[in-house]
CSV table of C-alpha atoms in Angstrom, one decimal:
chain,number,residue,atom,x,y,z
A,111,MET,CA,-24.0,26.1,-46.8
A,112,SER,CA,-25.7,26.2,-50.0
A,113,THR,CA,-23.3,24.7,-52.5
A,114,THR,CA,-26.0,24.7,-55.2
A,115,SER,CA,-26.1,28.5,-55.2
A,116,GLY,CA,-22.4,28.6,-56.0
A,117,SER,CA,-21.8,31.7,-53.8
A,118,ALA,CA,-21.5,29.9,-50.5
A,119,HIS,CA,-18.8,27.4,-49.4
A,120,LEU,CA,-18.7,24.0,-47.7
A,121,THR,CA,-20.3,24.0,-44.3
A,122,ASP,CA,-18.4,22.6,-41.3
A,123,GLU,CA,-20.3,19.3,-41.6
A,124,GLN,CA,-19.5,19.0,-45.3
A,125,PHE,CA,-15.9,20.1,-44.7
A,126,ALA,CA,-15.5,17.5,-41.9
A,127,GLU,CA,-17.1,14.8,-44.2
A,128,CYS,CA,-14.6,15.7,-46.9
A,129,VAL,CA,-11.7,15.4,-44.5
A,130,THR,CA,-12.7,12.3,-42.6
A,131,VAL,CA,-14.5,10.1,-45.2
A,132,ALA,CA,-15.0,11.4,-48.7
A,133,PRO,CA,-17.0,14.3,-50.2
A,134,SER,CA,-20.6,13.6,-50.9
A,135,ALA,CA,-21.8,14.1,-54.5
A,136,GLU,CA,-23.1,17.6,-53.6
A,137,SER,CA,-19.8,18.6,-51.9
A,138,GLN,CA,-17.8,17.2,-54.8
A,139,LEU,CA,-19.9,19.2,-57.2
A,140,HIS,CA,-19.2,22.3,-55.2
A,141,LEU,CA,-15.5,21.5,-55.0
A,142,ASP,CA,-15.3,21.1,-58.8
A,143,GLU,CA,-16.6,24.7,-59.1
A,144,CYS,CA,-15.1,26.4,-56.0
A,145,GLU,CA,-11.3,27.0,-56.1
A,146,SER,CA,-11.4,28.6,-52.6
A,147,CYS,CA,-12.8,25.5,-51.0
A,148,ARG,CA,-10.4,23.3,-52.9
A,149,ARG,CA,-7.5,25.5,-51.6
A,150,GLU,CA,-8.8,25.4,-48.1
A,151,LEU,CA,-9.2,21.6,-48.1
A,152,ALA,CA,-5.7,21.2,-49.5
A,153,ALA,CA,-4.2,23.7,-47.0
A,154,PHE,CA,-6.0,21.9,-44.2
A,155,ASP,CA,-4.6,18.5,-45.2
A,156,ALA,CA,-1.1,20.0,-45.7
A,157,SER,CA,-1.2,21.7,-42.3
A,158,LEU,CA,-2.3,18.5,-40.5
A,159,SER,CA,0.3,16.5,-42.4
A,160,ALA,CA,3.0,18.9,-41.4
A,161,PHE,CA,1.8,18.8,-37.8
A,162,GLY,CA,2.0,15.0,-37.7
A,163,THR,CA,5.4,15.0,-39.3
A,164,THR,CA,6.8,17.6,-37.0
A,165,ALA,CA,5.3,15.8,-34.0
A,166,MET,CA,6.9,12.6,-35.1
A,167,ALA,CA,10.3,14.3,-35.6
A,168,TRP,CA,10.0,15.9,-32.1
A,169,SER,CA,9.1,12.5,-30.7
A,170,GLU,CA,12.0,10.7,-32.4
A,171,ALA,CA,14.4,13.3,-31.1
A,172,THR,CA,13.2,12.8,-27.5
A,173,PRO,CA,15.6,10.4,-25.7
A,174,LYS,CA,14.2,6.9,-25.3
A,175,VAL,CA,13.9,5.5,-21.9
A,176,ASP,CA,15.9,2.4,-21.0
A,177,LEU,CA,13.0,0.1,-20.3
A,178,ARG,CA,15.2,-2.7,-18.9
A,179,ALA,CA,16.6,-0.3,-16.3
A,180,ALA,CA,13.1,1.1,-15.7
A,181,ALA,CA,11.7,-2.3,-15.2
A,182,LYS,CA,14.5,-3.3,-12.8
A,183,LEU,CA,14.0,-0.1,-10.8
A,184,ARG,CA,10.3,-0.7,-10.6
A,185,ALA,CA,10.9,-4.3,-9.5
A,186,ARG,CA,13.3,-3.2,-6.8
A,187,ARG,CA,10.8,-0.6,-5.6
A,188,THR,CA,8.2,-3.3,-5.5
A,189,MET,CA,10.5,-5.5,-3.4
A,190,GLU,CA,11.6,-2.6,-1.2
A,191,ARG,CA,8.1,-1.4,-0.5
A,192,PRO,CA,7.0,-4.3,1.7
A,193,LEU,CA,10.4,-4.3,3.5
A,194,GLY,CA,10.0,-0.6,4.1
A,195,TRP,CA,6.5,-1.2,5.5
A,196,ALA,CA,7.9,-4.0,7.8
A,197,LEU,CA,10.6,-1.7,9.1
A,198,ALA,CA,8.2,1.1,9.7
A,199,THR,CA,5.9,-1.2,11.5
A,200,ALA,CA,8.7,-2.5,13.7
A,201,ALA,CA,9.9,1.0,14.5
A,202,LEU,CA,6.3,2.0,15.4
A,203,LEU,CA,6.0,-1.0,17.7
A,204,LEU,CA,9.3,-0.2,19.4
A,205,ILE,CA,8.0,3.2,20.1
A,206,ALA,CA,4.4,2.3,20.9
A,207,VAL,CA,4.9,-0.7,23.2
A,208,PRO,CA,6.9,1.2,25.9
A,209,VAL,CA,4.5,4.1,25.7
A,210,TRP,CA,1.6,1.7,26.2
A,211,LYS,CA,3.3,0.0,29.1
A,212,ASN,CA,4.0,3.3,30.8
A,213,HIS,CA,0.4,4.3,30.3
A,214,HIS,CA,-1.2,1.1,31.5
A,215,GLY,CA,1.6,-0.4,33.7
A,216,PRO,CA,1.9,1.8,36.9
A,217,SER,CA,-1.0,0.1,38.9
A,218,ALA,CA,0.4,-3.3,38.2
A,219,GLY,CA,3.9,-2.1,39.1
A,220,SER,CA,2.7,-0.6,42.4
A,221,GLU,CA,0.9,-3.8,43.4
A,222,SER,CA,4.0,-5.8,42.7
A,223,ALA,CA,6.0,-3.3,44.8
A,224,ALA,CA,3.6,-3.7,47.7
A,225,VAL,CA,3.8,-7.5,47.6
A,226,SER,CA,7.5,-7.8,47.0
A,227,THR,CA,9.6,-8.1,50.1
A,228,PRO,CA,13.1,-8.8,49.1
A,229,ASP,CA,14.1,-5.1,49.2
A,230,ASP,CA,12.7,-4.7,52.8
A,231,SER,CA,15.5,-4.0,55.3
A,232,ALA,CA,15.8,-5.7,58.7
A,233,ASP,CA,14.8,-2.5,60.5
A,234,GLN,CA,11.7,-2.3,58.4
A,235,ILE,CA,10.8,-5.9,59.2
A,236,ALA,CA,11.4,-5.3,63.0
A,237,GLN,CA,9.2,-2.2,62.8
A,238,ASP,CA,6.5,-4.1,61.0
A,239,ASN,CA,6.6,-6.9,63.6
A,240,ARG,CA,6.3,-4.4,66.5
A,241,LEU,CA,3.3,-2.9,64.7
A,242,LEU,CA,1.7,-6.3,64.3
A,243,GLN,CA,2.3,-7.2,67.9
A,244,SER,CA,0.7,-4.0,69.1
A,245,VAL,CA,-2.3,-4.6,66.9
A,246,TYR,CA,-2.5,-8.2,68.2
A,247,ALA,CA,-2.3,-6.8,71.8
A,248,GLU,CA,-5.1,-4.4,71.1
A,249,LEU,CA,-7.2,-7.1,69.7
A,250,THR,CA,-6.6,-9.6,72.6
A,251,PRO,CA,-9.3,-9.3,75.3
A,252,GLN,CA,-7.9,-7.6,78.4
A,253,ASP,CA,-11.0,-8.2,80.6
A,254,VAL,CA,-10.7,-11.0,83.2
A,255,SER,CA,-13.1,-13.8,82.7
A,256,PRO,CA,-16.1,-13.6,85.1
A,257,PHE,CA,-15.6,-17.3,86.1
A,258,LYS,CA,-12.0,-16.6,87.2
A,259,GLU,CA,-13.1,-13.5,89.0
A,260,TYR,CA,-15.5,-15.4,91.2
A,261,GLY,CA,-13.4,-18.6,91.6
A,262,MET,CA,-15.8,-20.6,89.5
A,263,THR,CA,-14.9,-23.3,87.0
A,264,ASP,CA,-16.0,-22.8,83.5
A,265,ARG,CA,-17.5,-26.4,82.9
A,266,ALA,CA,-18.1,-25.9,79.3
A,267,THR,CA,-14.5,-24.8,78.8
A,268,SER,CA,-13.0,-27.5,80.9
A,269,ARG,CA,-15.2,-30.2,79.2
A,270,THR,CA,-14.1,-29.0,75.8
A,271,LYS,CA,-10.5,-28.9,76.9
A,272,GLY,CA,-10.8,-32.5,78.4
A,273,ARG,CA,-12.3,-33.8,75.1
A,274,MET,CA,-9.7,-32.1,73.0
A,275,GLY,CA,-7.0,-33.4,75.3
A,276,SER,CA,-8.2,-37.1,75.1
A,277,ARG,CA,-8.3,-36.7,71.3
A,278,MET,CA,-4.8,-35.4,71.2
A,279,GLN,CA,-3.6,-38.3,73.2
B,236,MET,CA,-8.5,-13.1,-40.9
B,237,ILE,CA,-5.1,-13.0,-39.2
B,238,HIS,CA,-2.5,-15.4,-40.6
B,239,LEU,CA,-0.7,-17.6,-38.1
B,240,GLY,CA,2.6,-16.4,-39.5
B,241,THR,CA,1.7,-12.8,-38.9
B,242,GLN,CA,0.8,-13.6,-35.3
B,243,VAL,CA,4.0,-15.6,-34.7
B,244,THR,CA,6.0,-12.7,-36.1
B,245,ALA,CA,4.2,-10.2,-33.9
B,246,ILE,CA,4.6,-12.3,-30.8
B,247,SER,CA,8.3,-12.8,-31.3
B,248,GLU,CA,8.6,-9.1,-32.0
B,249,LEU,CA,7.0,-8.5,-28.6
B,250,ASP,CA,9.5,-10.7,-26.9
B,251,ASP,CA,12.3,-8.3,-27.7
B,252,ILE,CA,11.7,-5.2,-25.6
B,253,ASP,CA,14.6,-3.3,-27.2
B,254,SER,CA,13.3,-3.7,-30.7
B,255,LEU,CA,9.8,-2.9,-29.5
B,256,VAL,CA,11.0,0.4,-28.1
B,257,ALA,CA,13.2,1.1,-31.2
B,258,VAL,CA,10.2,0.6,-33.6
B,259,TYR,CA,7.2,1.9,-31.7
B,260,TRP,CA,8.4,4.2,-29.0
B,261,ALA,CA,8.3,7.5,-31.0
B,262,ARG,CA,4.9,6.9,-32.4
B,263,VAL,CA,3.3,6.0,-29.1
B,264,LEU,CA,5.1,8.9,-27.4
B,265,ARG,CA,3.7,11.3,-30.1
B,266,PHE,CA,0.2,10.1,-29.5
B,267,VAL,CA,0.4,10.3,-25.7
B,268,THR,CA,2.2,13.7,-25.6
B,269,PHE,CA,-0.3,15.4,-27.8
B,270,SER,CA,-3.2,13.7,-26.0
B,271,VAL,CA,-2.2,14.8,-22.5
B,272,GLY,CA,-0.3,18.0,-23.5
B,273,ASP,CA,2.5,17.3,-21.0
B,274,PRO,CA,5.8,15.8,-22.2
B,275,ASP,CA,6.9,14.6,-18.8
B,276,LEU,CA,3.7,12.8,-18.0
B,277,ALA,CA,3.7,11.5,-21.6
B,278,GLN,CA,7.1,9.9,-20.9
B,279,THR,CA,5.8,8.2,-17.8
B,280,ILE,CA,2.6,6.9,-19.6
B,281,THR,CA,4.6,5.7,-22.6
B,282,GLN,CA,7.0,3.9,-20.3
B,283,ASP,CA,4.0,2.3,-18.5
B,284,CYS,CA,2.5,1.4,-21.8
B,285,PHE,CA,5.6,-0.5,-23.0
B,286,LEU,CA,6.1,-2.3,-19.7
B,287,LYS,CA,2.5,-3.3,-19.6
B,288,ALA,CA,2.6,-4.5,-23.2
B,289,TYR,CA,5.8,-6.5,-22.5
B,290,ASN,CA,4.4,-8.1,-19.4
B,291,GLY,CA,1.1,-8.9,-21.0
B,292,ARG,CA,2.6,-9.9,-24.4
B,293,ALA,CA,1.1,-13.4,-24.0
B,294,SER,CA,-2.4,-11.9,-24.2
B,295,PHE,CA,-1.7,-10.4,-27.7
B,296,ARG,CA,-3.8,-12.4,-30.1
B,297,GLY,CA,-2.6,-10.7,-33.3
B,298,GLU,CA,-6.1,-9.4,-34.1
B,299,CYS,CA,-4.6,-6.0,-34.9
B,300,SER,CA,-1.2,-4.6,-35.6
B,301,VAL,CA,1.3,-4.2,-32.7
B,302,ASN,CA,1.2,-0.5,-33.2
B,303,THR,CA,-2.6,-0.4,-32.8
B,304,TRP,CA,-2.3,-2.7,-29.8
B,305,LEU,CA,0.2,-0.4,-28.1
B,306,ILE,CA,-1.9,2.7,-28.9
B,307,GLY,CA,-4.8,1.0,-27.4
B,308,ILE,CA,-2.9,0.3,-24.2
B,309,ALA,CA,-1.6,3.9,-24.2
B,310,ASN,CA,-5.2,5.1,-24.7
B,311,HIS,CA,-6.4,3.2,-21.6
B,312,LEU,CA,-3.5,4.6,-19.5
B,313,ILE,CA,-4.4,8.1,-20.7
B,314,CYS,CA,-8.0,7.5,-19.6
B,315,ASP,CA,-6.7,6.4,-16.2
B,316,HIS,CA,-4.6,9.5,-15.8
B,317,VAL,CA,-7.4,11.8,-16.9
B,318,ARG,CA,-9.6,10.4,-14.2
B,319,LEU,CA,-6.9,11.2,-11.6
B,320,LYS,CA,-7.1,14.5,-9.9
B,321,LYS,CA,-3.4,14.8,-10.1
B,322,PHE,CA,-3.7,15.0,-13.9
B,323,GLN,CA,-6.3,17.8,-13.5
B,324,PHE,CA,-3.9,19.7,-11.3
B,325,TRP,CA,-1.0,19.3,-13.7
B,326,ARG,CA,-3.1,20.2,-16.6
B,327,LYS,CA,-4.1,23.5,-14.9
B,328,ALA,CA,-0.5,24.2,-13.9
B,329,ARG,CA,0.8,23.4,-17.3
B,330,ALA,CA,4.2,23.5,-15.8
B,331,THR,CA,5.8,21.2,-18.4
B,332,ALA,CA,3.7,22.0,-21.4
B,333,LEU,CA,5.4,21.4,-24.7
B,334,ASP,CA,7.1,24.6,-25.9
B,335,VAL,CA,5.6,25.6,-29.2
B,336,THR,CA,8.7,27.3,-30.5
B,337,GLU,CA,10.9,24.3,-29.6
B,338,PHE,CA,8.3,22.0,-31.2
B,339,ALA,CA,8.1,24.2,-34.4
B,340,SER,CA,11.9,23.8,-34.8
B,341,PHE,CA,11.3,20.2,-35.8
B,342,LEU,CA,9.3,21.2,-38.8
B,343,PRO,CA,10.9,19.6,-41.8
B,344,SER,CA,12.4,22.3,-44.1
B,345,ASN,CA,10.8,21.3,-47.4
B,346,GLU,CA,9.8,24.8,-48.3
B,347,SER,CA,11.8,26.5,-50.9
B,348,SER,CA,11.7,30.2,-49.9
B,349,PRO,CA,12.2,31.7,-46.4
B,350,GLU,CA,8.7,33.2,-46.6
B,351,SER,CA,7.2,29.8,-47.2
B,352,LYS,CA,9.1,28.4,-44.3
B,353,ILE,CA,7.8,31.1,-42.0
B,354,LEU,CA,4.3,30.6,-43.3
B,355,ALA,CA,4.5,26.9,-42.8
B,356,ARG,CA,5.8,27.3,-39.3
B,357,GLU,CA,3.0,29.7,-38.4
B,358,ARG,CA,0.4,27.4,-39.7
B,359,MET,CA,1.9,24.5,-37.8
B,360,GLU,CA,1.9,26.6,-34.6
B,361,GLN,CA,-1.7,27.5,-35.2
B,362,VAL,CA,-2.7,23.8,-35.6
B,363,LYS,CA,-0.9,22.9,-32.4
B,364,ALA,CA,-2.6,25.7,-30.5
B,365,ALA,CA,-6.0,24.6,-31.9
B,366,VAL,CA,-5.3,20.9,-31.0
B,367,ASP,CA,-4.3,22.1,-27.5
B,368,SER,CA,-7.6,23.9,-27.1
B,369,LEU,CA,-9.7,20.8,-27.7
B,370,SER,CA,-11.1,18.7,-24.9
B,371,VAL,CA,-9.1,15.5,-24.0
B,372,ASN,CA,-11.7,13.3,-25.7
B,373,GLN,CA,-11.9,15.5,-28.8
B,374,ARG,CA,-8.1,15.5,-29.0
B,375,ARG,CA,-7.8,11.8,-28.5
B,376,VAL,CA,-10.3,11.1,-31.3
B,377,PHE,CA,-8.7,13.7,-33.5
B,378,LEU,CA,-5.2,12.3,-33.0
B,379,LEU,CA,-6.3,8.7,-33.6
B,380,LYS,CA,-7.8,9.9,-36.9
B,381,PHE,CA,-5.0,12.1,-38.1
B,382,PHE,CA,-1.9,10.6,-36.4
B,383,GLU,CA,-2.9,6.9,-36.4
B,384,GLU,CA,-5.1,7.1,-39.5
B,385,MET,CA,-7.8,5.1,-38.0
B,386,ASN,CA,-11.4,5.1,-39.3
B,387,VAL,CA,-14.3,6.1,-37.2
B,388,GLU,CA,-15.3,2.5,-36.4
B,389,GLU,CA,-11.7,1.6,-35.3
B,390,ILE,CA,-11.6,4.7,-33.1
B,391,ALA,CA,-15.0,3.8,-31.6
B,392,ALA,CA,-13.8,0.3,-30.7
B,393,MET,CA,-10.6,1.6,-29.2
B,394,THR,CA,-12.1,4.4,-27.1
B,395,ASP,CA,-15.3,2.5,-26.2
B,396,MET,CA,-17.3,5.4,-27.5
B,397,PRO,CA,-20.4,5.1,-29.8
B,398,VAL,CA,-19.7,5.8,-33.4
B,399,ASN,CA,-21.8,8.9,-33.3
B,400,THR,CA,-19.9,10.3,-30.4
B,401,VAL,CA,-16.7,9.7,-32.2
B,402,LYS,CA,-18.1,11.6,-35.2
B,403,THR,CA,-19.2,14.5,-33.0
B,404,HIS,CA,-15.8,14.8,-31.4
B,405,LEU,CA,-14.1,14.6,-34.7
B,406,HIS,CA,-16.3,17.2,-36.4
B,407,ARG,CA,-15.9,19.6,-33.5
B,408,GLY,CA,-12.1,19.2,-33.6
B,409,ILE,CA,-12.1,19.8,-37.4
B,410,LYS,CA,-14.3,22.8,-37.0
B,411,THR,CA,-12.0,24.3,-34.4
B,412,ILE,CA,-8.9,23.8,-36.5
B,413,ARG,CA,-10.6,25.0,-39.6
B,414,ALA,CA,-11.6,28.2,-37.8
B,415,THR,CA,-8.1,28.6,-36.4
B,416,LEU,CA,-6.6,28.2,-39.9
B,417,GLY,CA,-9.1,30.8,-41.2
B,418,GLY,CA,-11.6,28.9,-43.3
B,419,THR,CA,-13.4,30.4,-46.2
B,420,LYS,CA,-16.7,30.4,-44.3
């Protein structure tokens, strides 16, 4: 602007200064001479004032929130939140533990099944005994001792037996 | 200097949440609504503001008015919401933006002739559109100046902005509104 020339109007800076603080001496001089700027400044103030008043009327017409109820609701939510988390965690554990057991459990289960005998039937026990006897028979030496074959006495064996017998007595 | 009597009055005023809402709710809601541009979000922020103020009333030292204190809390809450991406989303969506026609219906009918009323309404709608077009920071500063009638130093203290930044925001806001209203320039 060039307020001194009289033909120009207030610049944005000068206009803002007039609105926010107060007109400078130069701006005041221009305003005294320029009716257009005076009108603009007045219209600006009036528009902003109307805007503020309308906004306040709108705000007052907006229903107020019941803060006591809101505070209670918020407190209840705050109380319910940890409870909700606890319940969710418990539910998760209820689901997760059996799944984990099924995943990691079978080897331990099979071992315990192999060791456990209460469920074995009498037939099964008899069969197992026969198997064990046959295994024992297989392992027992079938060959006749060379001492017996030639009618000789196994001194070492008899000596050991004699010692063992004296001890036992 | 704040007189002890003033402080005691303010503190006892803060103890009664119902009177607090009755006296200050509309003013805080107005500032928040026009700062964020979303009436629903503004209701939530205003509610948060009053609950925060009530819960923290012991920290009020009476260095400013209760209104300024509340506006300060609201201002911080607005900043928190602005930082959230959720706010950015809602701002873009503008799903619950304040309806300008509904808003204009609250214009006090002081004008004498129907033509004057129409003109006043148009100008008010123009101002609202111009305010909406400002950035959040420009708008906050602008509203603190013209709604709350704070000076530049008070705005700077409340918004944690340097005085020159406040002046820049304010001048840009005024320039935009001046252009919208059809300045003489």
